[in-house]
Short mmCIF file of C-alpha atoms in Angstrom, two decimals:
data_model
loop_
_atom_site.label_atom_id
_atom_site.label_comp_id
_atom_site.label_asym_id
_atom_site.label_seq_id
_atom_site.Cartn_x
_atom_site.Cartn_y
_atom_site.Cartn_z
CA UNK A 1 -114.42 -113.43 80.78
CA UNK A 2 -116.06 -116.62 79.60
CA UNK A 3 -118.83 -118.35 81.48
CA UNK A 4 -117.80 -121.26 83.67
CA UNK A 5 -118.95 -124.02 81.33
CA UNK A 6 -117.38 -122.44 78.25
CA UNK A 7 -114.12 -121.80 80.08
CA UNK A 8 -113.99 -125.42 81.27
CA UNK A 9 -114.66 -126.71 77.76
CA UNK A 10 -111.84 -124.61 76.37
CA UNK A 11 -109.45 -125.78 79.09
CA UNK A 12 -110.44 -129.41 78.46
CA UNK A 13 -109.88 -128.86 74.73
CA UNK A 14 -106.37 -127.56 75.44
CA UNK A 15 -105.66 -130.59 77.63
CA UNK A 16 -106.91 -132.97 74.94
CA UNK A 17 -104.54 -131.40 72.41
CA UNK A 18 -101.66 -131.80 74.85
CA UNK A 19 -102.60 -135.45 75.33
CA UNK A 20 -102.92 -135.98 71.58
CA UNK A 21 -99.39 -134.68 71.14
CA UNK A 22 -98.12 -137.08 73.82
CA UNK A 23 -100.00 -139.94 72.14
CA UNK A 24 -98.20 -139.11 68.90
CA UNK A 25 -94.85 -139.19 70.68
CA UNK A 26 -95.43 -142.69 72.07
CA UNK A 27 -97.04 -144.16 68.96
CA UNK A 28 -100.69 -144.18 70.04
CA UNK A 29 -101.83 -142.78 66.71
CA UNK A 30 -105.51 -143.75 66.84
CA UNK A 31 -105.84 -142.17 70.29
CA UNK A 32 -104.09 -139.03 69.04
CA UNK A 33 -106.61 -138.67 66.22
CA UNK A 34 -109.58 -139.15 68.53
CA UNK A 35 -108.28 -136.68 71.12
CA UNK A 36 -107.51 -134.16 68.37
CA UNK A 37 -111.10 -134.27 67.14
CA UNK A 38 -112.62 -133.96 70.59
CA UNK A 39 -110.37 -130.98 71.34
CA UNK A 40 -111.83 -129.21 68.30
CA UNK A 41 -115.37 -130.21 69.21
CA UNK A 42 -115.09 -128.92 72.79
CA UNK A 43 -113.52 -125.67 71.61
CA UNK A 44 -116.37 -125.27 69.12
CA UNK A 45 -118.92 -125.87 71.88
CA UNK A 46 -117.17 -123.25 74.01
CA UNK A 47 -117.42 -120.75 71.17
CA UNK A 48 -121.04 -121.60 70.39
CA UNK A 49 -122.38 -120.99 73.88
CA UNK A 50 -126.00 -122.06 74.09
CA UNK A 51 -126.03 -124.15 70.92
CA UNK A 52 -127.38 -127.49 71.96
CA UNK A 53 -126.79 -130.35 69.57
CA UNK A 54 -125.03 -133.66 69.57
CA UNK A 55 -124.69 -133.73 65.80
CA UNK A 56 -121.16 -133.12 64.63
CA UNK A 57 -122.22 -131.67 61.28
CA UNK A 58 -124.49 -129.14 62.99
CA UNK A 59 -121.60 -127.97 65.17
CA UNK A 60 -119.33 -127.74 62.11
CA UNK A 61 -121.99 -125.78 60.23
CA UNK A 62 -122.42 -123.32 63.10
CA UNK A 63 -118.66 -122.78 63.36
CA UNK A 64 -118.51 -122.40 59.59
CA UNK A 65 -121.07 -119.59 59.69
CA UNK A 66 -118.73 -117.70 62.01
CA UNK A 67 -115.26 -118.67 60.77
CA UNK A 68 -115.93 -119.63 57.15
CA UNK A 69 -116.67 -122.68 55.08
CA UNK A 70 -113.01 -123.69 54.98
CA UNK A 71 -113.03 -124.17 58.76
CA UNK A 72 -116.28 -126.11 58.49
CA UNK A 73 -114.68 -128.43 55.93
CA UNK A 74 -111.61 -128.90 58.12
CA UNK A 75 -113.78 -129.83 61.11
CA UNK A 76 -115.73 -132.34 59.04
CA UNK A 77 -112.50 -133.85 57.69
CA UNK A 78 -111.12 -134.21 61.23
CA UNK A 79 -114.44 -135.78 62.27
CA UNK A 80 -114.26 -138.34 59.43
CA UNK A 81 -110.71 -139.20 60.47
CA UNK A 82 -111.87 -139.62 64.07
CA UNK A 83 -114.56 -142.07 62.93
CA UNK A 84 -111.84 -144.11 61.23
CA UNK A 85 -109.78 -144.08 64.43
CA UNK A 86 -112.63 -145.08 66.72
CA UNK A 87 -115.04 -147.13 64.64
CA UNK A 88 -113.42 -148.50 61.48
CA UNK A 89 -110.86 -151.21 60.73
CA UNK A 90 -108.29 -148.56 59.88
CA UNK A 91 -104.92 -148.03 61.51
CA UNK A 92 -103.30 -144.62 61.58
CA UNK A 93 -99.61 -144.24 61.05
CA UNK A 94 -97.51 -141.40 62.41
CA UNK A 95 -97.71 -139.32 59.24
CA UNK A 96 -101.49 -139.37 58.95
CA UNK A 97 -102.10 -138.95 62.69
CA UNK A 98 -99.71 -135.99 62.71
CA UNK A 99 -101.61 -134.46 59.82
CA UNK A 100 -104.89 -134.73 61.75
CA UNK A 101 -103.26 -133.32 64.88
CA UNK A 102 -101.82 -130.40 62.90
CA UNK A 103 -105.18 -129.54 61.31
CA UNK A 104 -106.94 -129.86 64.67
CA UNK A 105 -104.37 -127.55 66.27
CA UNK A 106 -104.92 -124.96 63.53
CA UNK A 107 -108.71 -125.11 63.87
CA UNK A 108 -108.41 -124.94 67.66
CA UNK A 109 -106.31 -121.78 67.40
CA UNK A 110 -108.82 -120.15 65.03
CA UNK A 111 -111.66 -120.93 67.43
CA UNK A 112 -109.64 -119.72 70.41
CA UNK A 113 -108.88 -116.44 68.58
CA UNK A 114 -112.58 -115.98 67.85
CA UNK A 115 -113.47 -116.58 71.48
CA UNK A 116 -110.85 -114.02 72.54
CA UNK A 117 -112.19 -111.45 70.08
CA UNK A 118 -115.73 -111.96 71.40
CA UNK A 119 -114.53 -111.24 74.93
CA UNK A 120 -112.98 -107.89 74.02
#
């Protein structure tokens, strides 16, 4: 069983993915991208218990050491998309936001599987 903080982070990550999906349905594409990224980040933090950093690349690197460089690259791509959604004069359309959401969902599932395997 996960520690309290890690369990809460994973639950929050799941909720953020649910909200991202709802944002896609109603056309809030920038919000969907942002929520998708933060779902992955919180899941990564849950997996990396005790790793203390606020730097997104450090979190991606740590996850990559466990799950592989392809996952690290996916996290960094999602992060770059999130920066566009939150900080750049860029507007997401449904197709691109759905692509980010799909990648984030895949990464989330990989992290969740790793967490489950660590608990066994």
